[in-house]
């Protein structure tokens, strides 16, 4: 039997009002918290108030850093690092989408290891973090149950995984925070979750445990896809997407993502396309590029669709996108992807730079 390691250490509390019901579990992480969040959404969707109410109730002091932008930059992480050290915080509560929660993980490492700044900790051997509590308000990245944090490095002009393993200690997953999310953010985060399930399933490291999460998650996504096409953004959809996202997180925590994520980062950095959409606009051609179509066919069967093109047409229908890219630009992105060993090794078949270029070209230069 092939050897296999399996680790999901995050304690998840799932359901409506989990913070008011179970929030006290965070008491053991210290006396002072740094709340890390984005500029607006957490104040509108109730998650920020729920966390503040909890901290007041259990007598935990806190400071707030609420300037995390989408695709968090090392510059912003550096500002939060300085505040966290000056304030002597014991743990971090990340509230929001993948951006604030990923930033929390990086900030947690930097406060714990004060000799590093945000510009010098990537590439070091695995560093420990302060405890992280995750309150996801999007259903996409699954970061509340993964060890990854994706940051934007403006010096190298790209997005990168920080490379240290930081699983949140606790995740509070409450679908009510997503109730009023608009259609475009709902779609871009939903297709990110879907892309995690697919890339984990079609992955060199896939195993029977990760496949179980993927098959279950893709089955739930099937129902979500129909609702997204009909623009039926009800609580049933919110709950299902939250599960799809969490299952996707469980799967990629074990096996990682693959080439669409590597290819999508260039589109997000250079063209500002949201993360999930940047992956999924490549999906029709990515799925067709497999020489062995056996597992691809299984995905299409679980979705109860006819073909890759039917899936591609559905994704085109829900993704709202208007941007221009040139052949020279995608040559450049292909070169970058062809040297991304981390993602390439997760793709189970040999793939050349020319084949990568063709995925970009057929997807984007129609
Ligand atoms: P995000 O970048 O965190 O947020 C996108 C937008 O959604 C922001 O404008 C945010 O507003 C808004 N928003 C958040 N919650 C909302 C809500 N409940 N209702 C309405 N609007 C809401 O989006 P994301 O897609 O969740 O995260 C993307 C990042 O995660 C990328 O950097 C990606 O590379 C990374 N990622 C990480 C992993 C991992 O395993 N760590 C996996 C995949 C992707 P505010 O700014 O006002 O909060
Ligand atoms: Fe992703």
GROMACS .gro file of C-alpha atoms in nm, residues 1-364:
model
  364
    1UNK     CA    1   0.000   0.000   0.000
    2UNK     CA    2   0.125   0.354  -0.077
    3UNK     CA    3   0.208   0.560   0.230
    4UNK     CA    4  -0.023   0.843   0.316
    5UNK     CA    5  -0.029   1.121   0.573
    6UNK     CA    6  -0.348   1.292   0.674
    7UNK     CA    7  -0.385   1.597   0.898
    8UNK     CA    8  -0.677   1.831   0.962
    9UNK     CA    9  -0.609   1.985   1.303
   10UNK     CA   10  -0.858   2.275   1.287
   11UNK     CA   11  -1.156   2.246   1.518
   12UNK     CA   12  -1.461   2.352   1.315
   13UNK     CA   13  -1.786   2.488   1.458
   14UNK     CA   14  -2.046   2.489   1.183
   15UNK     CA   15  -2.395   2.640   1.172
   16UNK     CA   16  -2.599   2.950   1.243
   17UNK     CA   17  -2.487   3.150   1.550
   18UNK     CA   18  -2.184   2.930   1.628
   19UNK     CA   19  -1.989   3.224   1.768
   20UNK     CA   20  -2.249   3.312   2.031
   21UNK     CA   21  -2.294   2.943   2.116
   22UNK     CA   22  -1.937   2.815   2.115
   23UNK     CA   23  -1.716   3.126   2.104
   24UNK     CA   24  -1.588   3.083   2.460
   25UNK     CA   25  -1.354   2.807   2.336
   26UNK     CA   26  -1.109   3.077   2.227
   27UNK     CA   27  -1.053   3.192   2.586
   28UNK     CA   28  -0.754   2.963   2.623
   29UNK     CA   29  -0.554   3.143   2.353
   30UNK     CA   30  -0.474   3.450   2.564
   31UNK     CA   31  -0.584   3.786   2.704
   32UNK     CA   32  -0.544   4.007   2.399
   33UNK     CA   33  -0.647   3.950   2.037
   34UNK     CA   34  -0.562   4.122   1.710
   35UNK     CA   35  -0.871   4.129   1.489
   36UNK     CA   36  -0.765   4.126   1.123
   37UNK     CA   37  -1.030   4.206   0.865
   38UNK     CA   38  -1.109   4.383   0.535
   39UNK     CA   39  -1.230   4.738   0.498
   40UNK     CA   40  -1.609   4.700   0.490
   41UNK     CA   41  -1.785   4.369   0.455
   42UNK     CA   42  -1.738   4.224   0.805
   43UNK     CA   43  -1.899   4.537   0.953
   44UNK     CA   44  -2.203   4.494   0.730
   45UNK     CA   45  -2.257   4.118   0.753
   46UNK     CA   46  -2.253   4.093   1.135
   47UNK     CA   47  -1.933   3.890   1.178
   48UNK     CA   48  -1.730   4.179   1.324
   49UNK     CA   49  -2.004   4.260   1.579
   50UNK     CA   50  -2.040   3.892   1.676
   51UNK     CA   51  -1.666   3.871   1.746
   52UNK     CA   52  -1.659   4.198   1.943
   53UNK     CA   53  -1.960   4.092   2.150
   54UNK     CA   54  -1.789   3.762   2.227
   55UNK     CA   55  -1.458   3.924   2.328
   56UNK     CA   56  -1.637   4.171   2.558
   57UNK     CA   57  -1.835   3.885   2.714
   58UNK     CA   58  -1.529   3.675   2.792
   59UNK     CA   59  -1.311   3.972   2.892
   60UNK     CA   60  -1.056   3.950   2.615
   61UNK     CA   61  -0.896   4.280   2.518
   62UNK     CA   62  -0.850   4.348   2.144
   63UNK     CA   63  -0.709   4.579   1.879
   64UNK     CA   64  -0.839   4.600   1.524
   65UNK     CA   65  -0.652   4.607   1.193
   66UNK     CA   66  -0.918   4.655   0.925
   67UNK     CA   67  -0.722   4.749   0.614
   68UNK     CA   68  -0.659   4.413   0.448
   69UNK     CA   69  -0.710   4.448   0.073
   70UNK     CA   70  -0.803   4.173  -0.173
   71UNK     CA   71  -0.496   3.960  -0.250
   72UNK     CA   72  -0.313   4.092   0.057
   73UNK     CA   73   0.021   4.258  -0.005
   74UNK     CA   74   0.337   4.216   0.200
   75UNK     CA   75   0.329   4.594   0.261
   76UNK     CA   76  -0.010   4.569   0.438
   77UNK     CA   77   0.097   4.259   0.631
   78UNK     CA   78   0.404   4.453   0.749
   79UNK     CA   79   0.184   4.735   0.889
   80UNK     CA   80  -0.027   4.483   1.085
   81UNK     CA   81   0.287   4.307   1.211
   82UNK     CA   82   0.413   4.630   1.372
   83UNK     CA   83   0.077   4.699   1.540
   84UNK     CA   84   0.054   4.342   1.670
   85UNK     CA   85   0.403   4.355   1.821
   86UNK     CA   86   0.352   4.703   1.973
   87UNK     CA   87   0.022   4.592   2.129
   88UNK     CA   88   0.157   4.262   2.263
   89UNK     CA   89  -0.127   4.048   2.126
   90UNK     CA   90  -0.150   3.677   2.212
   91UNK     CA   91  -0.355   3.551   1.918
   92UNK     CA   92  -0.524   3.659   1.597
   93UNK     CA   93  -0.885   3.648   1.481
   94UNK     CA   94  -0.911   3.670   1.102
   95UNK     CA   95  -1.257   3.772   0.982
   96UNK     CA   96  -1.351   3.783   0.615
   97UNK     CA   97  -1.268   3.614   0.292
   98UNK     CA   98  -0.942   3.441   0.206
   99UNK     CA   99  -0.755   3.769   0.200
  100UNK     CA  100  -0.790   3.867   0.571
  101UNK     CA  101  -0.761   3.506   0.691
  102UNK     CA  102  -0.448   3.440   0.483
  103UNK     CA  103  -0.304   3.772   0.601
  104UNK     CA  104  -0.375   3.668   0.962
  105UNK     CA  105  -0.162   3.356   0.916
  106UNK     CA  106   0.131   3.558   0.783
  107UNK     CA  107   0.092   3.821   1.058
  108UNK     CA  108   0.074   3.544   1.320
  109UNK     CA  109   0.411   3.409   1.205
  110UNK     CA  110   0.571   3.752   1.204
  111UNK     CA  111   0.455   3.845   1.555
  112UNK     CA  112   0.573   3.511   1.689
  113UNK     CA  113   0.913   3.538   1.516
  114UNK     CA  114   1.005   3.902   1.564
  115UNK     CA  115   1.337   3.887   1.383
  116UNK     CA  116   1.155   3.863   1.048
  117UNK     CA  117   0.972   4.138   0.858
  118UNK     CA  118   0.703   4.066   0.599
  119UNK     CA  119   0.967   4.104   0.328
  120UNK     CA  120   1.201   3.838   0.470
  121UNK     CA  121   1.001   3.545   0.603
  122UNK     CA  122   0.913   3.366   0.279
  123UNK     CA  123   1.161   3.092   0.197
  124UNK     CA  124   1.264   3.040   0.562
  125UNK     CA  125   1.217   2.694   0.710
  126UNK     CA  126   0.871   2.635   0.853
  127UNK     CA  127   0.797   2.899   1.118
  128UNK     CA  128   0.532   2.874   1.388
  129UNK     CA  129   0.252   3.125   1.423
  130UNK     CA  130   0.050   3.274   1.706
  131UNK     CA  131  -0.283   3.086   1.732
  132UNK     CA  132  -0.524   3.181   1.451
  133UNK     CA  133  -0.903   3.184   1.485
  134UNK     CA  134  -1.079   3.196   1.147
  135UNK     CA  135  -1.422   3.343   1.079
  136UNK     CA  136  -1.480   3.295   0.706
  137UNK     CA  137  -1.738   3.521   0.541
  138UNK     CA  138  -1.693   3.394   0.187
  139UNK     CA  139  -1.749   3.039   0.066
  140UNK     CA  140  -1.451   2.990  -0.159
  141UNK     CA  141  -1.097   2.951  -0.040
  142UNK     CA  142  -1.142   2.700   0.241
  143UNK     CA  143  -0.851   2.879   0.412
  144UNK     CA  144  -1.021   2.829   0.749
  145UNK     CA  145  -0.914   2.462   0.728
  146UNK     CA  146  -0.593   2.486   0.525
  147UNK     CA  147  -0.233   2.558   0.618
  148UNK     CA  148  -0.178   2.792   0.322
  149UNK     CA  149  -0.161   3.169   0.294
  150UNK     CA  150  -0.138   3.335  -0.045
  151UNK     CA  151   0.024   3.678  -0.044
  152UNK     CA  152   0.104   3.937  -0.309
  153UNK     CA  153   0.471   4.020  -0.353
  154UNK     CA  154   0.489   4.348  -0.545
  155UNK     CA  155   0.869   4.329  -0.569
  156UNK     CA  156   0.853   3.999  -0.758
  157UNK     CA  157   0.524   4.111  -0.922
  158UNK     CA  158   0.336   3.794  -0.837
  159UNK     CA  159   0.119   3.608  -0.586
  160UNK     CA  160   0.287   3.335  -0.386
  161UNK     CA  161   0.217   3.084  -0.115
  162UNK     CA  162   0.403   3.204   0.194
  163UNK     CA  163   0.536   2.847   0.234
  164UNK     CA  164   0.480   2.808   0.611
  165UNK     CA  165   0.214   2.574   0.747
  166UNK     CA  166  -0.045   2.751   0.965
  167UNK     CA  167  -0.371   2.568   1.025
  168UNK     CA  168  -0.618   2.785   1.221
  169UNK     CA  169  -0.679   2.643   1.568
  170UNK     CA  170  -1.053   2.711   1.546
  171UNK     CA  171  -1.289   2.796   1.259
  172UNK     CA  172  -1.639   2.935   1.306
  173UNK     CA  173  -1.839   2.868   0.989
  174UNK     CA  174  -2.170   3.054   0.989
  175UNK     CA  175  -2.364   3.087   0.661
  176UNK     CA  176  -2.559   3.391   0.783
  177UNK     CA  177  -2.258   3.614   0.709
  178UNK     CA  178  -2.297   3.537   0.338
  179UNK     CA  179  -2.668   3.614   0.316
  180UNK     CA  180  -2.639   3.948   0.134
  181UNK     CA  181  -2.328   3.880  -0.071
  182UNK     CA  182  -2.373   4.005  -0.429
  183UNK     CA  183  -2.389   3.774  -0.729
  184UNK     CA  184  -2.038   3.840  -0.864
  185UNK     CA  185  -1.857   3.773  -0.534
  186UNK     CA  186  -2.080   3.471  -0.475
  187UNK     CA  187  -1.982   3.329  -0.814
  188UNK     CA  188  -1.611   3.409  -0.798
  189UNK     CA  189  -1.579   3.248  -0.455
  190UNK     CA  190  -1.804   2.951  -0.545
  191UNK     CA  191  -1.598   2.864  -0.851
  192UNK     CA  192  -1.279   2.890  -0.642
  193UNK     CA  193  -1.422   2.625  -0.407
  194UNK     CA  194  -1.518   2.412  -0.709
  195UNK     CA  195  -1.169   2.452  -0.855
  196UNK     CA  196  -1.015   2.324  -0.530
  197UNK     CA  197  -1.225   2.009  -0.548
  198UNK     CA  198  -1.140   1.949  -0.914
  199UNK     CA  199  -0.768   2.024  -0.884
  200UNK     CA  200  -0.741   1.805  -0.574
  201UNK     CA  201  -0.926   1.525  -0.756
  202UNK     CA  202  -0.711   1.547  -1.071
  203UNK     CA  203  -0.392   1.561  -0.869
  204UNK     CA  204  -0.074   1.355  -0.848
  205UNK     CA  205  -0.122   1.335  -0.470
  206UNK     CA  206  -0.493   1.240  -0.478
  207UNK     CA  207  -0.578   0.951  -0.250
  208UNK     CA  208  -0.891   0.775  -0.132
  209UNK     CA  209  -0.948   1.022   0.154
  210UNK     CA  210  -0.908   1.337  -0.057
  211UNK     CA  211  -1.117   1.177  -0.336
  212UNK     CA  212  -1.396   1.119  -0.085
  213UNK     CA  213  -1.409   1.492   0.000
  214UNK     CA  214  -1.392   1.586  -0.368
  215UNK     CA  215  -1.667   1.353  -0.486
  216UNK     CA  216  -1.895   1.466  -0.204
  217UNK     CA  217  -1.815   1.834  -0.263
  218UNK     CA  218  -1.863   1.815  -0.640
  219UNK     CA  219  -2.200   1.645  -0.579
  220UNK     CA  220  -2.310   1.935  -0.358
  221UNK     CA  221  -2.171   2.187  -0.610
  222UNK     CA  222  -2.400   2.035  -0.875
  223UNK     CA  223  -2.702   2.171  -0.685
  224UNK     CA  224  -2.529   2.507  -0.637
  225UNK     CA  225  -2.450   2.540  -1.008
  226UNK     CA  226  -2.819   2.512  -1.096
  227UNK     CA  227  -2.910   2.778  -0.838
  228UNK     CA  228  -2.632   3.009  -0.958
  229UNK     CA  229  -2.755   2.982  -1.316
  230UNK     CA  230  -3.105   3.069  -1.196
  231UNK     CA  231  -2.961   3.346  -0.971
  232UNK     CA  232  -3.142   3.194  -0.675
  233UNK     CA  233  -2.920   3.320  -0.391
  234UNK     CA  234  -3.112   3.169  -0.097
  235UNK     CA  235  -2.987   3.034   0.237
  236UNK     CA  236  -2.993   2.679   0.104
  237UNK     CA  237  -2.735   2.787  -0.157
  238UNK     CA  238  -2.528   2.969   0.108
  239UNK     CA  239  -2.515   2.663   0.334
  240UNK     CA  240  -2.426   2.431   0.048
  241UNK     CA  241  -2.153   2.661  -0.082
  242UNK     CA  242  -2.005   2.685   0.267
  243UNK     CA  243  -1.983   2.304   0.275
  244UNK     CA  244  -1.835   2.289  -0.077
  245UNK     CA  245  -1.573   2.541   0.030
  246UNK     CA  246  -1.486   2.358   0.351
  247UNK     CA  247  -1.464   2.021   0.172
  248UNK     CA  248  -1.243   2.181  -0.093
  249UNK     CA  249  -1.023   2.313   0.189
  250UNK     CA  250  -0.997   1.968   0.346
  251UNK     CA  251  -0.894   1.824   0.007
  252UNK     CA  252  -0.632   2.085  -0.090
  253UNK     CA  253  -0.487   2.084   0.262
  254UNK     CA  254  -0.387   1.724   0.191
  255UNK     CA  255  -0.292   1.732  -0.177
  256UNK     CA  256  -0.257   2.096  -0.294
  257UNK     CA  257  -0.393   2.275  -0.600
  258UNK     CA  258  -0.265   2.232  -0.951
  259UNK     CA  259  -0.190   2.419  -1.275
  260UNK     CA  260  -0.507   2.634  -1.308
  261UNK     CA  261  -0.423   2.797  -0.973
  262UNK     CA  262  -0.066   2.860  -1.088
  263UNK     CA  263  -0.193   2.998  -1.421
  264UNK     CA  264  -0.468   3.204  -1.258
  265UNK     CA  265  -0.231   3.392  -1.025
  266UNK     CA  266  -0.078   3.571  -1.328
  267UNK     CA  267  -0.425   3.681  -1.443
  268UNK     CA  268  -0.512   3.811  -1.097
  269UNK     CA  269  -0.182   3.996  -1.055
  270UNK     CA  270  -0.163   4.145  -1.405
  271UNK     CA  271  -0.529   4.186  -1.499
  272UNK     CA  272  -0.705   4.218  -1.163
  273UNK     CA  273  -0.933   3.918  -1.227
  274UNK     CA  274  -1.077   3.777  -0.906
  275UNK     CA  275  -0.907   3.459  -0.788
  276UNK     CA  276  -1.177   3.196  -0.850
  277UNK     CA  277  -1.271   3.335  -1.190
  278UNK     CA  278  -0.904   3.349  -1.294
  279UNK     CA  279  -0.884   2.971  -1.240
  280UNK     CA  280  -1.218   2.873  -1.386
  281UNK     CA  281  -1.197   3.064  -1.714
  282UNK     CA  282  -0.921   2.815  -1.797
  283UNK     CA  283  -1.123   2.511  -1.696
  284UNK     CA  284  -1.270   2.399  -2.030
  285UNK     CA  285  -0.923   2.373  -2.184
  286UNK     CA  286  -0.758   2.246  -1.863
  287UNK     CA  287  -1.002   1.955  -1.844
  288UNK     CA  288  -0.960   1.882  -2.215
  289UNK     CA  289  -0.578   1.877  -2.185
  290UNK     CA  290  -0.583   1.550  -1.986
  291UNK     CA  291  -0.458   1.262  -2.200
  292UNK     CA  292  -0.625   1.021  -1.959
  293UNK     CA  293  -0.985   1.141  -1.932
  294UNK     CA  294  -1.106   0.877  -1.683
  295UNK     CA  295  -1.128   1.099  -1.372
  296UNK     CA  296  -1.236   1.401  -1.576
  297UNK     CA  297  -1.530   1.192  -1.699
  298UNK     CA  298  -1.612   1.103  -1.340
  299UNK     CA  299  -1.639   1.473  -1.250
  300UNK     CA  300  -1.873   1.535  -1.544
  301UNK     CA  301  -2.080   1.232  -1.438
  302UNK     CA  302  -2.108   1.350  -1.075
  303UNK     CA  303  -2.224   1.688  -1.207
  304UNK     CA  304  -2.474   1.498  -1.426
  305UNK     CA  305  -2.362   1.693  -1.730
  306UNK     CA  306  -2.308   1.575  -2.085
  307UNK     CA  307  -1.956   1.690  -2.152
  308UNK     CA  308  -1.670   1.924  -2.061
  309UNK     CA  309  -1.824   2.175  -2.301
  310UNK     CA  310  -2.157   2.168  -2.116
  311UNK     CA  311  -1.969   2.252  -1.794
  312UNK     CA  312  -1.767   2.519  -1.978
  313UNK     CA  313  -2.088   2.676  -2.114
  314UNK     CA  314  -2.243   2.684  -1.765
  315UNK     CA  315  -1.933   2.846  -1.618
  316UNK     CA  316  -1.932   3.103  -1.902
  317UNK     CA  317  -2.295   3.178  -1.823
  318UNK     CA  318  -2.234   3.269  -1.458
  319UNK     CA  319  -1.891   3.436  -1.492
  320UNK     CA  320  -1.908   3.803  -1.581
  321UNK     CA  321  -1.580   3.908  -1.736
  322UNK     CA  322  -1.447   4.167  -1.977
  323UNK     CA  323  -1.074   4.208  -2.021
  324UNK     CA  324  -0.804   4.207  -2.288
  325UNK     CA  325  -0.483   4.009  -2.299
  326UNK     CA  326  -0.228   3.977  -2.579
  327UNK     CA  327  -0.046   3.673  -2.715
  328UNK     CA  328   0.285   3.821  -2.588
  329UNK     CA  329   0.142   3.852  -2.237
  330UNK     CA  330   0.024   3.491  -2.227
  331UNK     CA  331   0.366   3.381  -2.360
  332UNK     CA  332   0.511   3.550  -2.053
  333UNK     CA  333   0.256   3.390  -1.816
  334UNK     CA  334   0.321   3.047  -1.973
  335UNK     CA  335   0.692   3.084  -1.914
  336UNK     CA  336   0.622   3.164  -1.546
  337UNK     CA  337   0.391   2.864  -1.511
  338UNK     CA  338   0.640   2.630  -1.680
  339UNK     CA  339   0.889   2.715  -1.406
  340UNK     CA  340   0.638   2.677  -1.119
  341UNK     CA  341   0.764   2.337  -1.001
  342UNK     CA  342   0.532   2.331  -0.699
  343UNK     CA  343   0.216   2.337  -0.912
  344UNK     CA  344   0.354   2.130  -1.202
  345UNK     CA  345   0.438   1.837  -0.977
  346UNK     CA  346   0.071   1.821  -0.869
  347UNK     CA  347  -0.043   1.777  -1.231
  348UNK     CA  348  -0.037   1.402  -1.291
  349UNK     CA  349   0.074   1.413  -1.656
  350UNK     CA  350   0.375   1.567  -1.829
  351UNK     CA  351   0.282   1.907  -1.970
  352UNK     CA  352   0.497   2.138  -2.185
  353UNK     CA  353   0.519   2.517  -2.189
  354UNK     CA  354   0.353   2.506  -2.534
  355UNK     CA  355   0.058   2.307  -2.395
  356UNK     CA  356   0.022   2.559  -2.110
  357UNK     CA  357   0.033   2.840  -2.367
  358UNK     CA  358  -0.242   2.666  -2.564
  359UNK     CA  359  -0.467   2.641  -2.255
  360UNK     CA  360  -0.430   3.018  -2.207
  361UNK     CA  361  -0.468   3.090  -2.578
  362UNK     CA  362  -0.778   2.879  -2.641
  363UNK     CA  363  -0.939   3.010  -2.320
  364UNK     CA  364  -0.859   3.379  -2.357
   0.00000   0.00000   0.00000
